[in-house]
mmCIF file of C-alpha atoms in Angstrom:
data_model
loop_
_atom_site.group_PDB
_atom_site.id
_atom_site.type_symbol
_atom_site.label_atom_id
_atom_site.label_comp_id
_atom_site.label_asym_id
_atom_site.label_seq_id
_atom_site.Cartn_x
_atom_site.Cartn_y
_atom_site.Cartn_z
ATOM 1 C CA UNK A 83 -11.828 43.736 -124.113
ATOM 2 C CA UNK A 84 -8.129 42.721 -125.300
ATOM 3 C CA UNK A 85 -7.684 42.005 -121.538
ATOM 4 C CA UNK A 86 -11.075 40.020 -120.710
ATOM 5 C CA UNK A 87 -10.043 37.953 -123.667
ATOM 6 C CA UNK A 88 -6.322 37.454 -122.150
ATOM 7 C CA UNK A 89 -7.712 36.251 -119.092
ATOM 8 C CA UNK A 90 -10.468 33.888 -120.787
ATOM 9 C CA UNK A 91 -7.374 32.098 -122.515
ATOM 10 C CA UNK A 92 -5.845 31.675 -119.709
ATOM 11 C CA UNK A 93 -8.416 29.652 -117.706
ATOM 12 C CA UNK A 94 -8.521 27.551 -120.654
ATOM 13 C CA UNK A 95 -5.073 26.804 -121.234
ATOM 14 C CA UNK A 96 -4.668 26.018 -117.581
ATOM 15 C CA UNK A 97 -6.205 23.162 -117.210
ATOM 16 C CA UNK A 98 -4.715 21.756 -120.245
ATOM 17 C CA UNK A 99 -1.074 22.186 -118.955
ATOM 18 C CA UNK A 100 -2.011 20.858 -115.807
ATOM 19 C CA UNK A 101 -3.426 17.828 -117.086
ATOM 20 C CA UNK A 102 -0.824 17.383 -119.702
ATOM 21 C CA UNK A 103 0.489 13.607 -119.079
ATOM 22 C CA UNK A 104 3.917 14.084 -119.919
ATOM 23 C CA UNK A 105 6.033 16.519 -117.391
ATOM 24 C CA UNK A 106 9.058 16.860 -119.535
ATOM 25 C CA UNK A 107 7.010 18.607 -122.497
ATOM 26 C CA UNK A 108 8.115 21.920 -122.432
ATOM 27 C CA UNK A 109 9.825 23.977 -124.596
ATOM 28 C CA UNK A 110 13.139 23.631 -122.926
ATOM 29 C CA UNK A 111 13.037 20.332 -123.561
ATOM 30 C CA UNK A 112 10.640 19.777 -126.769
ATOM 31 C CA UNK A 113 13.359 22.403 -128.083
ATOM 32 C CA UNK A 114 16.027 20.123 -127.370
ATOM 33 C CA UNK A 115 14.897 17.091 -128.931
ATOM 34 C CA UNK A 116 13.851 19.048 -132.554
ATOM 35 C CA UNK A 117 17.319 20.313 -132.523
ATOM 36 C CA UNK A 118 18.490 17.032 -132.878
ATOM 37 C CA UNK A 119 16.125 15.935 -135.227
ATOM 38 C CA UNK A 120 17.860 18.398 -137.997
ATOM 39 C CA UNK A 121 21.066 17.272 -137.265
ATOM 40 C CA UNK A 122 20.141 13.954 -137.893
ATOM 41 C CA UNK A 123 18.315 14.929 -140.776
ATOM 42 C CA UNK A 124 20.998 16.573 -142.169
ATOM 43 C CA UNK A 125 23.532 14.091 -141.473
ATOM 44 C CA UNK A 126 21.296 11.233 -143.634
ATOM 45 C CA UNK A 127 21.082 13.621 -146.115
ATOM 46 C CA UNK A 128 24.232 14.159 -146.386
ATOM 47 C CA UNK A 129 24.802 9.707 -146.242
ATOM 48 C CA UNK A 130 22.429 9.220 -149.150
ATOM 49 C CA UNK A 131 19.654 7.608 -147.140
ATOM 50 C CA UNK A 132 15.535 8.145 -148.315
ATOM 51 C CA UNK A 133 12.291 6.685 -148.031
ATOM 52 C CA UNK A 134 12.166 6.458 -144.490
ATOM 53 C CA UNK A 135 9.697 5.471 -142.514
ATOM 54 C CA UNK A 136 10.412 7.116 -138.707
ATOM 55 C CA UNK A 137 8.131 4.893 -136.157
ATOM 56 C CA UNK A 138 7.429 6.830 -132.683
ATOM 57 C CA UNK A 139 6.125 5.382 -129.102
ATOM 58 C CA UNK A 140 2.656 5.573 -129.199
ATOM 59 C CA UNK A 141 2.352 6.872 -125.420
ATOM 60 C CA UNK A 142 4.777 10.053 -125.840
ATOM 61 C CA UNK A 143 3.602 13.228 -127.082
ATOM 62 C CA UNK A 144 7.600 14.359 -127.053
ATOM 63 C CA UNK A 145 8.436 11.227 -128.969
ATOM 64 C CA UNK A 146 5.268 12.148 -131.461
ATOM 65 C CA UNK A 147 6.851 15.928 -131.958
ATOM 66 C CA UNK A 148 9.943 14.554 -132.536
ATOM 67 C CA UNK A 149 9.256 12.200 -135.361
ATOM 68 C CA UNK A 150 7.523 15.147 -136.966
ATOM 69 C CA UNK A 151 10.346 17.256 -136.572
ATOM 70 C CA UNK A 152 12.565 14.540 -138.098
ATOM 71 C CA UNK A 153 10.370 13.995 -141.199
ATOM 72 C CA UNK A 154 9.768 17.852 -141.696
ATOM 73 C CA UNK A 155 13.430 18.016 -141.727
ATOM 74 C CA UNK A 156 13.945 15.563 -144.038
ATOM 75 C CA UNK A 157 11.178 16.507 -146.225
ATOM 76 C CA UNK A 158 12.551 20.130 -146.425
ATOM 77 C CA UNK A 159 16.008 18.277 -146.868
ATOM 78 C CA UNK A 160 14.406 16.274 -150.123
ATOM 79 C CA UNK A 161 14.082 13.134 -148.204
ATOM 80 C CA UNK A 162 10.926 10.841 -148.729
ATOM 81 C CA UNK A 163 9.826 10.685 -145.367
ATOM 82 C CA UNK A 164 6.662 9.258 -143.199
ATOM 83 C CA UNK A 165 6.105 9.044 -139.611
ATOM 84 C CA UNK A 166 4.248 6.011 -138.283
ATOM 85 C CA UNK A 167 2.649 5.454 -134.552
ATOM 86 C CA UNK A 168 4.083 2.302 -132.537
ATOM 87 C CA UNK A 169 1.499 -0.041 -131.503
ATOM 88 C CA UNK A 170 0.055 -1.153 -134.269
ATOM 89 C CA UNK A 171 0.038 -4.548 -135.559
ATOM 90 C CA UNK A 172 -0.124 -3.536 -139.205
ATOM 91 C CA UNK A 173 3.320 -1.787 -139.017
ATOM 92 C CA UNK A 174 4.979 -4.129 -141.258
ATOM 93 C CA UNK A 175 2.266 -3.957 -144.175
ATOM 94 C CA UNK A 176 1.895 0.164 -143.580
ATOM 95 C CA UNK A 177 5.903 0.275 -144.397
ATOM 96 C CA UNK A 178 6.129 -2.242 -147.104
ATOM 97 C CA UNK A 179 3.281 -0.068 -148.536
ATOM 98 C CA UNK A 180 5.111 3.342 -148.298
ATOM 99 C CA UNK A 181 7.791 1.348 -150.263
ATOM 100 C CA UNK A 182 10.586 2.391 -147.405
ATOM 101 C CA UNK A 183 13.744 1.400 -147.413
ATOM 102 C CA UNK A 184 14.733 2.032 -143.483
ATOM 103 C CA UNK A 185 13.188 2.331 -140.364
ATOM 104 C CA UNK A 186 13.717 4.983 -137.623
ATOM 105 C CA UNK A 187 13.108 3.741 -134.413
ATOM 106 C CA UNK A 188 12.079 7.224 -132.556
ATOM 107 C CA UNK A 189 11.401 5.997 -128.851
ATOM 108 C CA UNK A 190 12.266 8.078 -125.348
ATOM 109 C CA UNK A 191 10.205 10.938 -125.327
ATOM 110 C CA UNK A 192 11.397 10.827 -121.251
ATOM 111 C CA UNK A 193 9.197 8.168 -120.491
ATOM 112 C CA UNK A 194 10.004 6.045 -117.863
ATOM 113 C CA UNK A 195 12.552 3.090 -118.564
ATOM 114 C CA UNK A 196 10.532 0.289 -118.353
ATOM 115 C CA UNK A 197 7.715 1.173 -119.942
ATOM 116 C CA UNK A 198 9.909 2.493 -123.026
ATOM 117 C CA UNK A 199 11.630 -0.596 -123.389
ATOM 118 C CA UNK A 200 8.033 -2.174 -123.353
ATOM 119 C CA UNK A 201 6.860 0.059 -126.447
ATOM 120 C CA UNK A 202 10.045 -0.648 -127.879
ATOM 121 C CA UNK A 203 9.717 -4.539 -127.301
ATOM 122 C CA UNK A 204 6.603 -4.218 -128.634
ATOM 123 C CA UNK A 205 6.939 -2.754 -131.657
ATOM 124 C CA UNK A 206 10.359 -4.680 -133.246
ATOM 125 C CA UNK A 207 8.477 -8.105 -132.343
ATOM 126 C CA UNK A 208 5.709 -6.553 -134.746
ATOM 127 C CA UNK A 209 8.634 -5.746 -137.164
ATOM 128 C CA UNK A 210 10.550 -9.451 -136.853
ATOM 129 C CA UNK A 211 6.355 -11.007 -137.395
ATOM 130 C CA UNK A 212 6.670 -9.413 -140.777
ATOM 131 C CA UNK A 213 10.099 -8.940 -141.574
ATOM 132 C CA UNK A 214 13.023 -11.707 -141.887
ATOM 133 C CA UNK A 215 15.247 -8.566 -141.179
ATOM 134 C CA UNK A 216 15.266 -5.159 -141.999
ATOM 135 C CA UNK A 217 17.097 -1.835 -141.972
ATOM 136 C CA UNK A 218 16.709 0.503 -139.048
ATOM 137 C CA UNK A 219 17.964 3.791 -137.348
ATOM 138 C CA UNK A 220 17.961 3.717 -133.831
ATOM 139 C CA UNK A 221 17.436 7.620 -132.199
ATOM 140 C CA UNK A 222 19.908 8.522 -129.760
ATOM 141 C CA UNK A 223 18.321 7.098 -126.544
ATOM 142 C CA UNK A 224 17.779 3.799 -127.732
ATOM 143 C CA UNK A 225 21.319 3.554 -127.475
ATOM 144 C CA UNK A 226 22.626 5.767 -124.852
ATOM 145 C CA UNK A 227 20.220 4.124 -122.245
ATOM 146 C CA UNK A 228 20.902 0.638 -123.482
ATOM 147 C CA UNK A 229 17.201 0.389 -124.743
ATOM 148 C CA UNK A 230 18.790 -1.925 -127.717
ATOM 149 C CA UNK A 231 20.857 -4.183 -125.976
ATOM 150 C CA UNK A 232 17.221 -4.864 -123.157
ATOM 151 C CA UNK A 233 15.296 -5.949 -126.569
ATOM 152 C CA UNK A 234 18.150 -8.437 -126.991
ATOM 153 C CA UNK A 235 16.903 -10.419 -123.806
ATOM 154 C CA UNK A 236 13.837 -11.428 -126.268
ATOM 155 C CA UNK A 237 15.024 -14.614 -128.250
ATOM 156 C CA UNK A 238 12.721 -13.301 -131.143
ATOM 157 C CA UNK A 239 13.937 -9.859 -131.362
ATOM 158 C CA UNK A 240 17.615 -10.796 -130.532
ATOM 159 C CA UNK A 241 16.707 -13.045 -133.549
ATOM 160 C CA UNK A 242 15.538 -10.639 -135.847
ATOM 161 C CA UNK A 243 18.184 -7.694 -134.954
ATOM 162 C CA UNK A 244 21.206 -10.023 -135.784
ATOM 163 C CA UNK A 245 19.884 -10.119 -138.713
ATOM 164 C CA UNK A 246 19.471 -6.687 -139.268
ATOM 165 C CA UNK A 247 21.407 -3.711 -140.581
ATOM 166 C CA UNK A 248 21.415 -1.527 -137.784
ATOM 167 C CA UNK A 249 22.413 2.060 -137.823
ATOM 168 C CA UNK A 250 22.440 4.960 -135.065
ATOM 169 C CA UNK A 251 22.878 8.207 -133.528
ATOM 170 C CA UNK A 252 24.669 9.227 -130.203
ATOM 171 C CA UNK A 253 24.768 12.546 -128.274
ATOM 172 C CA UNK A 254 28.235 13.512 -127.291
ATOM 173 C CA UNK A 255 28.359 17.138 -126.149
ATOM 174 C CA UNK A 256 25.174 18.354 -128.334
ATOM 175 C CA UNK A 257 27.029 16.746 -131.224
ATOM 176 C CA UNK A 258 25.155 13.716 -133.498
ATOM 177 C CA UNK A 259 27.378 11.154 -134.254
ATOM 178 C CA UNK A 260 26.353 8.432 -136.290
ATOM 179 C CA UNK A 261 27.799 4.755 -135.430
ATOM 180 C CA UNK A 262 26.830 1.165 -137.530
ATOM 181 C CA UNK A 263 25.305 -1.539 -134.330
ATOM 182 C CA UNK A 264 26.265 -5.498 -134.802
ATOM 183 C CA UNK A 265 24.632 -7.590 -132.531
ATOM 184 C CA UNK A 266 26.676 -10.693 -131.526
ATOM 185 C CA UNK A 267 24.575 -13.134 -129.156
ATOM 186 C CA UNK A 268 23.135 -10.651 -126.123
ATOM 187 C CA UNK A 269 25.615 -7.791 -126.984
ATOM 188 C CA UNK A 270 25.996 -5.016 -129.317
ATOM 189 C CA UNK A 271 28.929 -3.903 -130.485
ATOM 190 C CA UNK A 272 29.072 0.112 -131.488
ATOM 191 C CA UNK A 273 31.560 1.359 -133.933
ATOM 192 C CA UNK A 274 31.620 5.162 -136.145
ATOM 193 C CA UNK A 275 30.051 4.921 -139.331
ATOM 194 C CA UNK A 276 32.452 6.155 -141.873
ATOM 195 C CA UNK A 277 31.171 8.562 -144.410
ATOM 196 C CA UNK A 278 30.048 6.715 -147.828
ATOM 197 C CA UNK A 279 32.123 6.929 -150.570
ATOM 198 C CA UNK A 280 29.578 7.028 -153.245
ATOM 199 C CA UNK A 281 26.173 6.041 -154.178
ATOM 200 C CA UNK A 282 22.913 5.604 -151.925
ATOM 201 C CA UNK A 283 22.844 2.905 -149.461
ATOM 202 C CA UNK A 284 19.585 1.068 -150.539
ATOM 203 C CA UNK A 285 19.256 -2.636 -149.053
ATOM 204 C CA UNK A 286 16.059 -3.035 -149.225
ATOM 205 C CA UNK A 287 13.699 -4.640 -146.296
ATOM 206 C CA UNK A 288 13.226 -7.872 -146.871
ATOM 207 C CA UNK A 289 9.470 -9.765 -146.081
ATOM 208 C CA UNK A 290 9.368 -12.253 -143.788
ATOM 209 C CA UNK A 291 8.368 -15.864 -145.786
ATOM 210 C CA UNK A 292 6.392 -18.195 -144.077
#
């Protein structure tokens, strides 16, 4: 019976792996990306940041397991934390709602390049429609596959950004590193962010007036 059952599960599962849309979801890789997540988590603990509200590309499952990795983490960690899907043109009401004071910017999920930067392009014109500026927290990618600096090609975005207070993470070696992002005209410039002194950094997003 235990092995009829066995069997049945299988020819179920099947075709749901086989139809699954996105390749590079598998635990290899899905393991990867939650890693991070906790070291990120644990390095804004450790910086004083909360409320966050962690935004994900609507067309990547690995980019939707991530964000929930990221705000279990920081839940467990005592961080107020929400996770938002991109896509939606009520993003800037949703986070003014939740009251957050930054926005993480999860995007990648191993989706091809141009349609990431799409999503991405997407979603921080949303942001700049409701926002004069704002505070956000780029994931790893954004950077590392100069996903920023291709939003900058936007005069609205580029716009907004400069604007902004922009933090992020790299990957060097499996190692998080946090850095502070300028933008000056159509490039970024990337420097370390030093660890606080004291005190939570709390700028709060500002609404756009019309």
């Amino acid at each position: 019976m235990k092995k009829l059952m066995l069997i049945m599960a299988l020819f179920i599962v099947a075709p749901v792996v086989k139809s699954q849309e996105n390749l590079y979801l598998v635990p290899e890789r899905a393991n990867m990306g939650i890693n991070v997540a906790v070291q990120i988590a644990k390095q804004l603990k450790e910086r004083g940041y909360d409320k966050i509200a962690v935004v994900y590309m609507n067309t990547s499952d690995l980019c939707a397991l991530t964000a929930a990795s990221l705000v279990a983490s920081l839940k467990t960690l005592g961080i107020e934390a929400y996770y938002l899907k991109g896509a939606d043109p009520d993003l800037p009401s949703k986070i003014r709602s939740l009251g957050a004071n930054w926005i993480y910017l999860a995007y990648f999920g191993e989706r091809p390049h141009e349609e990431v930067q799409r999503a991405l392009n997407q979603d921080l014109r949303t942001l700049a429609s409701g926002f004069e500026r704002a505070n956000l927290i780029v994931h790893p990618p954004i950077l590392d596959h100069g996903l920023l600096a291709g939003a900058l090609a936007d005069d609205k975005i580029g716009e907004f950004l400069s604007k902004s207070n922009i933090k992020g993470f790299t990957v060097q070696q499996g190692k998080v590193e946090m850095v502070s992002v300028k933008v000056k005209g159509l490039e970024l410039i990337v420097e370390p962010e030093p660890q606080p002194k004291k005190g939570t950094p709390k700028t709060p997003t500002k609404k756009r007036t019309r």
